[in-house]
Amino acid sequence: MSDATIFALASAAGRAGIAVIRLSGGRSKSALERLGCSLPPPRKAVRAKFIDPTTSDLLDEGLLIWFPAPHSFTGEDVAELHVHGGRAVVESMLDALSSCPGLRPAEPGEFTRRAFANDKMDLTQAEALADLVDAETRVQQKQALRQMGGALREIYDDWRHRLIQALAHLEAVIDFPDEDLPPHVADKVWGQVGDLERAIADHIDDGKSGERIRQGLRVAILGPPNAGKSSLLNHLARREAAIVSAVPGTTRDVIEVHMDLGGYAVTLADTAGLRDAGDTIESEGIRRAHARAAEADLKIVIFDGARYPALDALSAAMIDGDTLPVINKADLLLIAGESISEKFPGGLHFMSVKTGAGLEEFVARLEKMIAGKADTGAAAPLTRARHRRGLEECAEALSRARTATLPELAAEDLRLAARALGRLTGRVDVEEILDVVFRDFCIGK
Ligand SMILES: Nc1nc2c(ncn2[C@@H]2O[C@H](COP(=O)(O)OP(=O)(O)OP(=O)(O)O)[C@@H](O)[C@H]2O)c(=O)[nH]1
Ligand SMILES: [Mg+2]
């Protein structure tokens, strides 16, 4: 596979000012010559005319950058062709490259896969690169950049290194029981293993903050019918995503909107009003609302201010520590709002989606709760279920090792633990995980 020279459009498909086409592999040089370009000095952008090798027609005039191996993204010879981003230009350029011997279009993620194969990055950095390209909010961007800089790799490599040292010491005890080994070697090994177990437990116990940032937090809007749930969703989404009407029971299904709240990616779900519904469709909607509440990271429970101080019991029962309780329609309040609000730990928030009163404070409080959920302050949080599984596997092997009846069995468990860590960065057992990691990449990356 890595014999072929690959090429792809690296910028997004469609009409654009500039399009970037990237080549990687040993035949990049000859391909450029076939396009009528002479090889520019390394890493300098030069103007170039790109000529159709079969017809000798001019395809475009643009820029060419040459990155000779090994100082390139993939570690191979790489060329970047910056052309005008018109469909005809890009298509004719790609056709011309297809006609070059030894060249073929890249598979999704193939550039990054080659970079990994040539030790330009480990698997966590390759994953972070995919995350950076997918990042939609500032916090996602920041997290991806940190991981791309090697934040997770450094931690996992350090742990693996320490584990391999402990294993070497244990093997010395096994292999040379009668030799003059310094005393307490075995104690030292178990001390190191214990330290590592604690470090891994702390790292895993992060409230899934990294995964939440990467995938987005789930926030559910719940409450009795007609309280203004859909109105709030529309306000936050800045569009008419859900139908709003004065008829209680308007929303039947879950309506989801993805948005950026305070730099965090959030999936906000509007749900059917909670009540004892007679109609089967509405009951199904209410069942879905409960399901959504159960899987939400945060809940907004919103009550109808026109009924205040009565608070609907079904909805009040949904309030827990991860809830922002709200009285909407503050413009219709019959009595002063604060009297019963102290019953709720964080206080009830009074607002009116209609008049806008209290909405800014509401958004600020919501953003603060989101930040509190997503950002646990860990310098380098794990960002994928793959990392979590690998670390759990490692921790299990470590705890087995500690209770093993024979040192030989303990050593085998330490080896398994080190392998689980090695798989995280791609140091070991690579083939079986590569397809999983690179499956989510798009072409040109
Ligand atoms: N006076 C007043 N009316 C509001 C306010 N917010 C929403 N409404 C109105 O209340 C009615 C119900 O609003 P919706 O957003 O559809 O309520 P909902 O909670 O989604 O209702 P269901 O989907 O039936 O559960 C509509 O007529 C809105 O215009 C507010 O702050 N003040
Ligand atoms: Mg609604």
Coordinates of C-alpha atoms in Angstrom, one line a residue, residues 6-423:
I6 CA -1.3 9.1 -3.3
F7 CA -3.1 12.3 -4.1
A8 CA -6.3 14.0 -3.0
L9 CA -8.0 17.3 -2.7
A10 CA -7.0 18.5 0.8
S11 CA -9.4 21.4 1.0
A12 CA -13.1 21.1 1.0
A13 CA -15.0 20.0 -2.1
G14 CA -16.9 22.7 -4.0
R15 CA -16.3 26.1 -5.4
A16 CA -13.7 28.2 -3.5
G17 CA -11.1 30.8 -4.0
I18 CA -8.2 28.4 -3.6
A19 CA -8.1 24.6 -3.6
V20 CA -5.1 22.6 -2.2
I21 CA -4.2 19.3 -3.8
R22 CA -1.7 17.2 -1.9
L23 CA 0.6 14.4 -3.1
S24 CA 2.6 12.0 -1.0
G25 CA 5.0 9.2 -2.0
G26 CA 8.1 8.4 -4.0
R27 CA 6.6 9.3 -7.3
S28 CA 5.5 12.8 -6.3
K29 CA 8.6 14.2 -8.1
S30 CA 8.0 12.5 -11.4
A31 CA 4.3 13.4 -11.2
L32 CA 5.2 17.1 -10.9
E33 CA 7.6 16.8 -13.8
R34 CA 4.8 15.3 -15.9
L35 CA 2.7 18.3 -15.0
G36 CA 5.4 20.5 -16.5
C37 CA 6.8 21.8 -13.1
S38 CA 10.4 22.0 -12.3
L39 CA 11.2 21.0 -8.7
P40 CA 11.2 24.1 -6.5
P41 CA 13.5 24.5 -3.4
P42 CA 12.2 22.7 -0.4
R43 CA 9.4 24.3 1.6
K44 CA 9.2 27.5 -0.5
A45 CA 6.0 28.5 -2.2
V46 CA 6.8 29.2 -5.9
R47 CA 4.5 30.1 -8.8
A48 CA 3.9 27.2 -11.2
K49 CA 2.0 26.4 -14.4
F50 CA 0.3 23.1 -14.3
I51 CA 0.1 21.5 -17.8
D52 CA -2.1 18.5 -18.9
P53 CA 0.4 15.8 -19.6
T54 CA -1.7 14.3 -22.5
T55 CA -2.9 17.4 -24.3
S56 CA -0.3 19.9 -23.1
D57 CA -3.2 22.3 -22.3
L58 CA -2.7 24.8 -19.4
L59 CA -4.8 23.5 -16.5
D60 CA -4.1 26.4 -14.1
E61 CA -1.4 28.7 -12.8
G62 CA -0.9 28.5 -9.0
L63 CA 1.5 27.8 -6.3
L64 CA 3.7 24.7 -5.6
I65 CA 5.3 23.8 -2.4
W66 CA 7.7 20.9 -2.2
F67 CA 8.4 19.0 1.1
P68 CA 11.1 16.4 0.5
A69 CA 11.2 13.4 2.8
P70 CA 11.5 13.1 5.7
H71 CA 10.6 16.7 6.6
S72 CA 7.0 16.5 5.6
F73 CA 3.6 15.8 7.1
T74 CA 3.7 12.1 6.1
G75 CA 7.5 11.7 6.3
E76 CA 7.4 10.9 2.5
D77 CA 8.0 13.3 -0.4
V78 CA 5.0 15.6 -0.3
A79 CA 3.9 18.3 -2.7
E80 CA 1.1 20.8 -2.2
L81 CA -0.5 22.3 -5.3
H82 CA -2.5 25.5 -4.7
V83 CA -4.8 26.0 -7.6
H84 CA -7.9 28.1 -8.2
G85 CA -10.8 26.4 -6.5
G86 CA -13.2 26.0 -9.5
R87 CA -14.7 22.6 -10.1
A88 CA -13.3 22.3 -13.6
V89 CA -9.8 23.2 -12.5
V90 CA -9.8 20.8 -9.6
E91 CA -11.3 18.0 -11.6
S92 CA -8.8 18.4 -14.5
M93 CA -5.9 18.5 -12.1
L94 CA -7.1 15.3 -10.4
D95 CA -7.6 13.7 -13.8
A96 CA -4.1 14.7 -14.8
L97 CA -2.6 13.2 -11.6
S98 CA -4.6 10.0 -12.1
S99 CA -2.9 9.6 -15.5
C100 CA 0.6 9.7 -13.9
P101 CA 2.2 6.2 -13.4
G102 CA 2.2 4.9 -9.9
L103 CA -0.3 7.5 -8.6
R104 CA -3.7 6.7 -7.2
P105 CA -6.4 8.7 -5.2
A106 CA -5.9 8.5 -1.4
E107 CA -8.1 6.5 0.9
P108 CA -9.8 8.4 3.7
G109 CA -7.2 9.2 6.4
E110 CA -4.4 7.8 4.4
F111 CA -2.1 10.8 4.7
T112 CA -2.4 10.7 8.4
R113 CA -2.0 7.0 8.5
R114 CA 1.3 7.3 6.6
A115 CA 2.4 10.0 9.1
F116 CA 1.7 7.6 11.9
A117 CA 3.5 4.8 10.1
N118 CA 6.5 7.0 9.7
D119 CA 6.5 8.0 13.4
K120 CA 5.4 11.6 12.8
M121 CA 2.7 11.2 15.4
D122 CA 1.2 8.5 17.6
L123 CA -2.4 7.4 17.5
T124 CA -3.7 9.9 20.1
Q125 CA -2.2 12.7 18.0
A126 CA -3.8 11.2 14.8
E127 CA -7.1 11.1 16.6
A128 CA -6.6 14.7 17.8
L129 CA -6.0 15.8 14.2
A130 CA -9.4 14.3 13.2
D131 CA -10.9 16.1 16.2
L132 CA -9.4 19.4 15.2
V133 CA -10.8 19.2 11.7
D134 CA -14.2 18.3 13.2
A135 CA -14.0 21.0 15.9
E136 CA -17.0 23.3 15.9
T137 CA -16.4 25.3 19.1
R138 CA -13.4 27.0 20.7
V139 CA -13.2 24.5 23.6
Q140 CA -13.2 21.6 21.2
Q141 CA -10.5 23.3 19.2
K142 CA -8.4 23.9 22.3
Q143 CA -8.8 20.3 23.5
A144 CA -7.8 18.9 20.1
L145 CA -4.8 21.2 19.8
R146 CA -3.6 20.1 23.3
Q147 CA -3.9 16.4 22.4
M148 CA -2.3 17.0 19.0
G149 CA 0.7 18.5 20.8
G150 CA 1.2 15.2 22.5
A151 CA -0.5 15.8 25.9
L152 CA -2.0 12.3 26.1
R153 CA 0.9 10.6 24.4
E154 CA 3.3 11.9 27.0
I155 CA 1.2 10.6 29.8
Y156 CA 0.6 7.1 28.3
D157 CA 4.2 6.7 27.2
D158 CA 5.4 7.7 30.6
W159 CA 3.1 5.1 32.3
R160 CA 4.2 2.4 29.9
H161 CA 7.8 3.2 30.4
R162 CA 7.4 3.0 34.2
L163 CA 5.5 -0.3 33.9
I164 CA 8.1 -1.8 31.7
Q165 CA 10.8 -0.9 34.2
A166 CA 8.7 -2.5 37.0
L167 CA 8.3 -5.6 34.9
A168 CA 12.1 -5.7 34.2
H169 CA 12.7 -5.6 38.0
L170 CA 10.2 -8.3 38.6
E171 CA 11.7 -10.5 36.0
A172 CA 15.1 -10.1 37.5
V173 CA 13.7 -11.4 40.8
I174 CA 12.2 -14.3 39.0
D175 CA 15.2 -15.1 36.9
F176 CA 17.9 -14.6 39.5
P177 CA 16.4 -15.6 42.8
D178 CA 19.7 -16.5 44.3
E179 CA 21.7 -13.6 42.9
D180 CA 22.7 -10.6 44.9
L181 CA 19.9 -8.4 43.9
P182 CA 19.5 -5.3 46.1
P183 CA 17.0 -5.9 48.9
H184 CA 13.4 -4.9 48.5
V185 CA 13.3 -5.1 44.7
A186 CA 9.9 -6.7 44.8
D187 CA 8.6 -4.1 47.2
K188 CA 9.7 -1.4 44.9
V189 CA 7.9 -3.1 42.0
W190 CA 4.7 -3.2 43.9
G191 CA 5.1 0.4 45.0
Q192 CA 5.4 1.5 41.4
V193 CA 2.5 -0.6 40.3
G194 CA 0.3 0.9 43.1
D195 CA 1.3 4.5 42.1
L196 CA 0.4 3.7 38.5
E197 CA -3.0 2.2 39.5
R198 CA -3.8 5.4 41.4
A199 CA -2.7 7.6 38.5
I200 CA -4.9 5.7 36.1
A201 CA -7.8 5.7 38.4
D202 CA -7.6 9.5 38.7
H203 CA -7.3 9.9 35.0
I204 CA -10.3 7.7 34.3
D205 CA -12.4 9.4 37.0
D206 CA -12.8 12.6 35.1
G207 CA -16.6 12.8 34.8
K208 CA -16.1 12.0 31.1
S209 CA -15.2 15.7 30.6
G210 CA -13.0 15.2 27.5
E211 CA -15.5 13.0 25.8
R212 CA -18.3 15.5 26.6
I213 CA -16.3 18.3 25.1
R214 CA -15.5 16.3 22.0
Q215 CA -19.0 14.9 21.4
G216 CA -21.0 17.7 22.9
L217 CA -23.0 17.9 26.1
R218 CA -26.6 16.8 26.1
V219 CA -29.0 19.3 27.6
A220 CA -32.7 18.5 27.9
I221 CA -35.5 21.0 28.3
L222 CA -38.3 19.5 30.4
G223 CA -41.5 20.8 32.0
P224 CA -45.2 20.8 32.0
P225 CA -47.1 21.6 28.7
N226 CA -47.3 25.2 27.6
A227 CA -44.5 26.4 29.9
G228 CA -42.5 27.8 27.0
K229 CA -40.0 24.9 26.4
S230 CA -40.1 25.2 22.6
S231 CA -40.0 29.0 22.9
L232 CA -36.8 28.7 24.9
L233 CA -35.3 26.3 22.4
N234 CA -36.1 28.6 19.5
H235 CA -34.6 31.6 21.4
L236 CA -31.3 29.7 22.1
A237 CA -31.2 28.3 18.6
R238 CA -32.0 31.7 17.1
R239 CA -34.4 30.1 14.7
E240 CA -37.9 28.6 14.6
A241 CA -36.7 25.0 15.2
A242 CA -39.9 23.9 17.1
I243 CA -43.5 24.8 16.8
V244 CA -44.7 27.2 19.5
S245 CA -48.5 27.5 20.2
A246 CA -50.8 28.3 23.1
V247 CA -52.2 24.8 22.8
P248 CA -50.8 22.6 25.6
G249 CA -49.3 19.4 24.2
T250 CA -48.0 21.0 21.0
T251 CA -44.6 19.3 21.0
R252 CA -44.9 15.5 20.6
D253 CA -41.4 14.4 19.6
V254 CA -37.9 15.3 20.8
I255 CA -36.5 18.2 18.8
E256 CA -32.8 18.5 18.8
V257 CA -30.6 21.5 18.0
H258 CA -26.8 21.5 18.0
M259 CA -25.3 24.7 19.1
D260 CA -22.3 26.5 20.7
L261 CA -22.9 27.7 24.2
G262 CA -20.0 29.5 25.7
G263 CA -17.5 27.7 23.5
Y264 CA -18.9 24.2 24.3
A265 CA -20.7 22.0 21.8
V266 CA -24.2 21.3 23.1
T267 CA -27.1 19.2 21.8
L268 CA -30.2 20.9 23.2
A269 CA -33.4 18.8 23.2
D270 CA -36.9 20.2 23.4
T271 CA -39.4 17.6 24.7
A272 CA -43.1 17.0 25.0
G273 CA -44.7 18.6 28.1
L274 CA -45.0 16.2 31.1
R275 CA -48.5 15.3 32.1
D276 CA -50.8 12.3 32.4
A277 CA -51.7 12.2 28.7
G278 CA -54.7 10.3 27.4
D279 CA -53.6 10.2 23.8
T280 CA -51.2 7.5 22.7
I281 CA -49.0 9.7 20.6
E282 CA -48.6 12.2 23.4
S283 CA -47.8 9.4 25.9
E284 CA -45.1 8.2 23.5
G285 CA -43.7 11.7 23.4
I286 CA -43.7 11.9 27.2
R287 CA -41.9 8.5 27.4
R288 CA -39.3 9.9 25.0
A289 CA -39.0 13.0 27.2
H290 CA -38.2 10.9 30.2
A291 CA -35.7 8.9 28.2
R292 CA -34.0 12.1 27.2
A293 CA -34.0 13.4 30.7
A294 CA -32.3 10.2 31.9
E295 CA -29.4 10.4 29.4
A296 CA -29.0 14.2 29.6
D297 CA -25.8 15.7 31.2
L298 CA -27.9 18.7 32.3
K299 CA -31.6 19.5 32.5
I300 CA -33.5 22.7 32.3
V301 CA -36.8 22.2 34.0
I302 CA -39.1 25.0 33.1
F303 CA -42.4 25.9 34.8
D304 CA -45.3 28.1 33.7
G305 CA -45.2 31.4 35.6
A306 CA -48.9 31.9 35.0
R307 CA -49.5 29.1 37.5
Y308 CA -46.8 30.1 40.0
P309 CA -46.5 29.5 43.0
A310 CA -48.0 26.1 42.0
L311 CA -45.2 23.9 40.6
D312 CA -46.3 21.0 38.5
A313 CA -45.3 17.8 40.5
L314 CA -44.3 15.6 37.6
S315 CA -41.8 18.2 36.4
A316 CA -40.6 19.1 39.9
A317 CA -39.8 15.5 40.4
M318 CA -37.2 15.7 37.6
I319 CA -35.1 18.3 39.5
D320 CA -31.7 17.1 40.7
G321 CA -28.2 18.5 41.2
D322 CA -27.7 18.8 37.4
T323 CA -30.8 20.9 36.9
L324 CA -31.4 24.5 36.2
P325 CA -35.0 25.1 37.4
V326 CA -36.7 28.0 35.7
I327 CA -40.0 29.9 36.1
N328 CA -40.9 31.2 32.6
K329 CA -43.6 33.8 31.8
A330 CA -42.3 36.0 34.6
D331 CA -44.4 38.7 32.9
L332 CA -47.5 36.9 34.0
L333 CA -46.5 36.3 37.7
L334 CA -49.3 37.0 40.1
I335 CA -47.2 37.0 43.2
A336 CA -43.6 38.1 43.9
G337 CA -41.2 35.5 42.6
E338 CA -38.7 34.9 45.3
S339 CA -40.9 33.6 48.1
I340 CA -40.5 29.9 47.5
S341 CA -37.4 29.9 45.5
E342 CA -35.1 29.0 48.4
K343 CA -36.6 25.5 48.4
F344 CA -34.3 24.8 45.5
P345 CA -30.6 24.5 46.2
G346 CA -29.4 26.8 43.4
G347 CA -32.6 28.9 43.5
L348 CA -35.3 29.2 40.9
H349 CA -34.5 31.4 38.0
F350 CA -37.3 33.8 36.9
M351 CA -37.5 34.9 33.3
S352 CA -39.7 35.6 30.4
V353 CA -38.8 34.3 26.9
K354 CA -41.4 36.6 25.6
T355 CA -40.2 39.9 27.1
G356 CA -36.5 38.8 27.4
A357 CA -36.4 39.6 31.1
G358 CA -33.9 37.4 32.9
L359 CA -32.8 35.7 29.7
E360 CA -29.2 36.9 29.7
E361 CA -28.7 35.8 33.3
F362 CA -30.3 32.5 32.3
V363 CA -27.8 31.9 29.5
A364 CA -24.9 32.9 31.8
R365 CA -26.1 30.4 34.4
L366 CA -26.5 27.7 31.9
E367 CA -23.1 28.3 30.4
K368 CA -21.6 28.2 33.8
M369 CA -23.2 24.8 34.5
I370 CA -22.1 23.5 31.2
A371 CA -18.5 24.6 31.8
G372 CA -18.6 23.0 35.3
K373 CA -19.8 19.7 33.8
A374 CA -17.3 19.7 30.9
D375 CA -14.2 21.2 32.3
T376 CA -12.9 19.3 35.3
G377 CA -9.6 21.1 35.1
A378 CA -7.6 18.0 34.0
A379 CA -4.6 19.1 32.0
A380 CA -5.1 16.3 29.4
P381 CA -8.4 14.5 29.6
L382 CA -9.0 11.4 27.7
T383 CA -11.3 12.0 24.8
R384 CA -12.5 8.7 23.5
A385 CA -14.2 5.5 24.7
R386 CA -11.2 3.7 23.1
H387 CA -8.9 5.4 25.6
R388 CA -11.2 4.6 28.5
R389 CA -11.4 0.9 27.5
G390 CA -7.6 0.6 27.1
L391 CA -7.0 2.2 30.5
E392 CA -9.6 0.0 32.2
E393 CA -8.0 -3.1 30.7
C394 CA -4.6 -1.9 32.0
A395 CA -6.0 -1.2 35.5
E396 CA -7.6 -4.6 35.6
A397 CA -4.4 -6.3 34.6
L398 CA -2.5 -4.3 37.3
S399 CA -4.9 -5.3 40.0
R400 CA -4.7 -9.0 38.9
A401 CA -0.9 -8.7 39.0
R402 CA -1.0 -7.5 42.6
T403 CA -3.0 -10.5 43.7
A404 CA -1.3 -13.1 41.6
T405 CA -0.2 -16.2 43.4
L406 CA 3.1 -16.6 41.5
P407 CA 5.6 -14.0 40.4
E408 CA 5.5 -15.5 36.9
L409 CA 1.7 -14.9 36.7
A410 CA 2.2 -11.4 38.0
A411 CA 4.8 -10.7 35.4
E412 CA 2.4 -11.9 32.7
D413 CA -0.3 -9.5 33.9
L414 CA 2.2 -6.6 33.9
R415 CA 3.0 -7.4 30.3
L416 CA -0.7 -7.3 29.5
A417 CA -1.1 -4.0 31.2
A418 CA 1.9 -2.5 29.3
R419 CA 0.4 -3.8 26.1
A420 CA -3.0 -2.2 26.8
L421 CA -1.1 1.2 27.3
G422 CA 0.9 0.5 24.1
R423 CA -2.2 0.1 22.1

